[in-house]
Amino acid sequence: EDKVVQSPLSLVVHEGDTVTLNCSYEVTNFRSLLWYKQEKKAPTFLFMLTSSGIEKKSGRLSSILDKKELFSILNITATQTGDSAVYLCATPKGAGSYQLTFGKGTKLSVIP
Amino acid sequence: GAVVSQHPSWVICKSGTSVKIECRSLDFQATTMFWYRQFPKQSLMLMATSNEGSKATYEQGVEKDKFLINHASLTLSTLTVTSAHPEDSSFYICSASSDRGYEQYFGPGTRLTVT
């Protein structure tokens, strides 16, 4: 059975800190890994990673995939209170499926 | 790009009535749409997957006669909660993906309260 494990489950940091969120996965027929941010409403798409070692960047957020070690990290630099959210990673299920297996998420709280 | 809308964003209904929730992809063609529900402080739970023009595939434990899903076009899917009960109160979220990639784009969600 496909498995996505995120760590830590929750994290509290001060504004300006840099954080690293982890996501490890065990899936058959790996195709991609996705990161989402969920605040009070539905998740918003951040990144999709398909290739090892290629960093994707958007502002203060960046992410990278290691297909050999089966994990991905999401980095947030110079955190702001608006970064407080649950960060989810997910991978598509078996061959031909568009369904996603989600991790339980990392709840990030950024305090002023 | 890749915007998904849901309507309504919030609905209250009486027990025994039916409620329809719409999910639209605004700027892309969604060959596949997904319906999730989420309880407070819990993860997303996939209810069903629908492809345009065909019957939805329901996850185990989800009653297909209670949660009717229609995906009549490449930009619209609807979820109808029939004979709603208070235990159906939840946050319902749709997502959509095109045939170009595996990323799903989520709608803003619909909060259903059944009294």
PDB file of C-alpha atoms in Angstrom, chain B residues 13-109:
ATOM      1  CA  CYS B  13     -30.104  22.792   5.233  1.00  0.00           C
ATOM      2  CA  LYS B  14     -32.689  20.861   7.181  1.00  0.00           C
ATOM      3  CA  SER B  15     -32.439  17.162   7.813  1.00  0.00           C
ATOM      4  CA  GLY B  16     -34.025  15.141   5.027  1.00  0.00           C
ATOM      5  CA  THR B  17     -33.483  17.688   2.287  1.00  0.00           C
ATOM      6  CA  SER B  18     -30.999  17.471  -0.597  1.00  0.00           C
ATOM      7  CA  VAL B  19     -28.159  19.844  -1.329  1.00  0.00           C
ATOM      8  CA  LYS B  20     -26.268  20.304  -4.587  1.00  0.00           C
ATOM      9  CA  ILE B  21     -22.693  21.574  -4.680  1.00  0.00           C
ATOM     10  CA  GLU B  22     -21.121  22.727  -7.931  1.00  0.00           C
ATOM     11  CA  CYS B  23     -17.471  22.534  -8.865  1.00  0.00           C
ATOM     12  CA  ARG B  24     -16.166  24.362 -11.914  1.00  0.00           C
ATOM     13  CA  SER B  25     -12.756  24.563 -13.537  1.00  0.00           C
ATOM     14  CA  LEU B  26     -12.607  28.127 -14.812  1.00  0.00           C
ATOM     15  CA  ASP B  27      -9.615  28.216 -17.109  1.00  0.00           C
ATOM     16  CA  PHE B  28      -8.821  24.628 -18.037  1.00  0.00           C
ATOM     17  CA  GLN B  29     -10.574  21.466 -19.050  1.00  0.00           C
ATOM     18  CA  ALA B  30     -10.842  19.039 -16.172  1.00  0.00           C
ATOM     19  CA  THR B  31     -10.856  15.514 -17.456  1.00  0.00           C
ATOM     20  CA  THR B  32     -10.906  14.217 -13.903  1.00  0.00           C
ATOM     21  CA  MET B  33     -12.552  15.723 -10.851  1.00  0.00           C
ATOM     22  CA  PHE B  34     -12.352  14.543  -7.272  1.00  0.00           C
ATOM     23  CA  TRP B  35     -14.620  15.066  -4.298  1.00  0.00           C
ATOM     24  CA  TYR B  36     -13.248  15.080  -0.778  1.00  0.00           C
ATOM     25  CA  ARG B  37     -14.667  15.687   2.639  1.00  0.00           C
ATOM     26  CA  GLN B  38     -12.737  16.947   5.592  1.00  0.00           C
ATOM     27  CA  PHE B  39     -13.665  16.935   9.259  1.00  0.00           C
ATOM     28  CA  PRO B  40     -12.102  19.463  11.633  1.00  0.00           C
ATOM     29  CA  LYS B  41      -8.405  18.916  12.211  1.00  0.00           C
ATOM     30  CA  GLN B  42      -8.410  15.824  10.041  1.00  0.00           C
ATOM     31  CA  SER B  43      -6.911  15.061   6.672  1.00  0.00           C
ATOM     32  CA  LEU B  44      -8.743  15.115   3.364  1.00  0.00           C
ATOM     33  CA  MET B  45     -10.793  12.002   2.733  1.00  0.00           C
ATOM     34  CA  LEU B  46     -11.378  11.119  -0.900  1.00  0.00           C
ATOM     35  CA  MET B  47     -15.010  10.300  -1.565  1.00  0.00           C
ATOM     36  CA  ALA B  48     -15.085   9.707  -5.299  1.00  0.00           C
ATOM     37  CA  THR B  49     -13.342  10.257  -8.599  1.00  0.00           C
ATOM     38  CA  SER B  50     -15.216  11.251 -11.708  1.00  0.00           C
ATOM     39  CA  ASN B  51     -14.240  11.445 -15.325  1.00  0.00           C
ATOM     40  CA  GLU B  52     -16.209  13.535 -17.766  1.00  0.00           C
ATOM     41  CA  GLY B  53     -19.071  11.612 -19.286  1.00  0.00           C
ATOM     42  CA  SER B  54     -18.743   8.482 -17.183  1.00  0.00           C
ATOM     43  CA  LYS B  55     -19.952   7.230 -13.832  1.00  0.00           C
ATOM     44  CA  ALA B  56     -18.042   8.222 -10.744  1.00  0.00           C
ATOM     45  CA  THR B  57     -15.860   5.755  -8.896  1.00  0.00           C
ATOM     46  CA  TYR B  58     -16.634   5.808  -5.203  1.00  0.00           C
ATOM     47  CA  GLU B  59     -14.230   5.001  -2.399  1.00  0.00           C
ATOM     48  CA  GLN B  60     -15.041   2.158  -0.095  1.00  0.00           C
ATOM     49  CA  GLY B  61     -17.611   3.117   2.503  1.00  0.00           C
ATOM     50  CA  VAL B  62     -19.043   6.036   0.534  1.00  0.00           C
ATOM     51  CA  GLU B  63     -22.715   5.532  -0.361  1.00  0.00           C
ATOM     52  CA  LYS B  64     -23.154   6.285  -4.035  1.00  0.00           C
ATOM     53  CA  ASP B  65     -26.925   6.654  -3.688  1.00  0.00           C
ATOM     54  CA  LYS B  66     -26.469   9.251  -0.997  1.00  0.00           C
ATOM     55  CA  PHE B  67     -23.690  11.234  -2.631  1.00  0.00           C
ATOM     56  CA  LEU B  68     -24.677  11.626  -6.267  1.00  0.00           C
ATOM     57  CA  ILE B  69     -21.923  12.838  -8.540  1.00  0.00           C
ATOM     58  CA  ASN B  70     -22.390  14.107 -12.051  1.00  0.00           C
ATOM     59  CA  HIS B  71     -19.541  15.197 -14.325  1.00  0.00           C
ATOM     60  CA  ALA B  72     -21.467  16.277 -17.371  1.00  0.00           C
ATOM     61  CA  SER B  73     -18.855  18.513 -18.966  1.00  0.00           C
ATOM     62  CA  LEU B  74     -15.135  19.165 -18.901  1.00  0.00           C
ATOM     63  CA  THR B  75     -15.650  22.168 -16.653  1.00  0.00           C
ATOM     64  CA  LEU B  76     -18.433  21.155 -14.300  1.00  0.00           C
ATOM     65  CA  SER B  77     -19.024  18.460 -11.725  1.00  0.00           C
ATOM     66  CA  THR B  78     -21.783  18.390  -9.139  1.00  0.00           C
ATOM     67  CA  LEU B  79     -22.154  16.591  -5.834  1.00  0.00           C
ATOM     68  CA  THR B  80     -25.675  16.149  -4.489  1.00  0.00           C
ATOM     69  CA  VAL B  81     -26.065  15.099  -0.884  1.00  0.00           C
ATOM     70  CA  THR B  82     -29.455  13.427  -0.777  1.00  0.00           C
ATOM     71  CA  SER B  83     -31.634  13.141   2.325  1.00  0.00           C
ATOM     72  CA  ALA B  84     -29.033  14.947   4.347  1.00  0.00           C
ATOM     73  CA  HIS B  85     -28.515  14.122   8.024  1.00  0.00           C
ATOM     74  CA  PRO B  86     -26.604  16.040  10.692  1.00  0.00           C
ATOM     75  CA  GLU B  87     -23.706  13.574  10.406  1.00  0.00           C
ATOM     76  CA  ASP B  88     -23.255  14.712   6.789  1.00  0.00           C
ATOM     77  CA  SER B  89     -22.227  18.115   8.091  1.00  0.00           C
ATOM     78  CA  SER B  90     -18.677  18.604   6.898  1.00  0.00           C
ATOM     79  CA  PHE B  91     -16.370  20.570   4.640  1.00  0.00           C
ATOM     80  CA  TYR B  92     -16.668  19.298   1.068  1.00  0.00           C
ATOM     81  CA  ILE B  93     -13.850  20.080  -1.338  1.00  0.00           C
ATOM     82  CA  CYS B  94     -13.549  19.355  -5.015  1.00  0.00           C
ATOM     83  CA  SER B  95     -10.399  19.258  -7.067  1.00  0.00           C
ATOM     84  CA  ALA B  96      -9.715  18.996 -10.749  1.00  0.00           C
ATOM     85  CA  SER B  97      -6.891  17.834 -12.936  1.00  0.00           C
ATOM     86  CA  SER B  98      -6.352  17.996 -16.643  1.00  0.00           C
ATOM     87  CA  ASP B  99      -4.890  15.254 -18.774  1.00  0.00           C
ATOM     88  CA  ARG B 100      -1.600  17.148 -18.850  1.00  0.00           C
ATOM     89  CA  GLY B 101      -0.434  16.384 -15.346  1.00  0.00           C
ATOM     90  CA  TYR B 102      -1.077  14.804 -11.996  1.00  0.00           C
ATOM     91  CA  GLU B 103      -1.396  17.985 -10.002  1.00  0.00           C
ATOM     92  CA  GLN B 104      -4.844  18.599  -8.632  1.00  0.00           C
ATOM     93  CA  TYR B 105      -6.202  22.093  -8.184  1.00  0.00           C
ATOM     94  CA  PHE B 106      -8.622  22.475  -5.338  1.00  0.00           C
ATOM     95  CA  GLY B 107     -11.766  24.512  -5.100  1.00  0.00           C
ATOM     96  CA  PRO B 108     -12.247  26.700  -2.023  1.00  0.00           C
ATOM     97  CA  GLY B 109     -14.579  24.184  -0.391  1.00  0.00           C
TER      98      GLY B 109
END
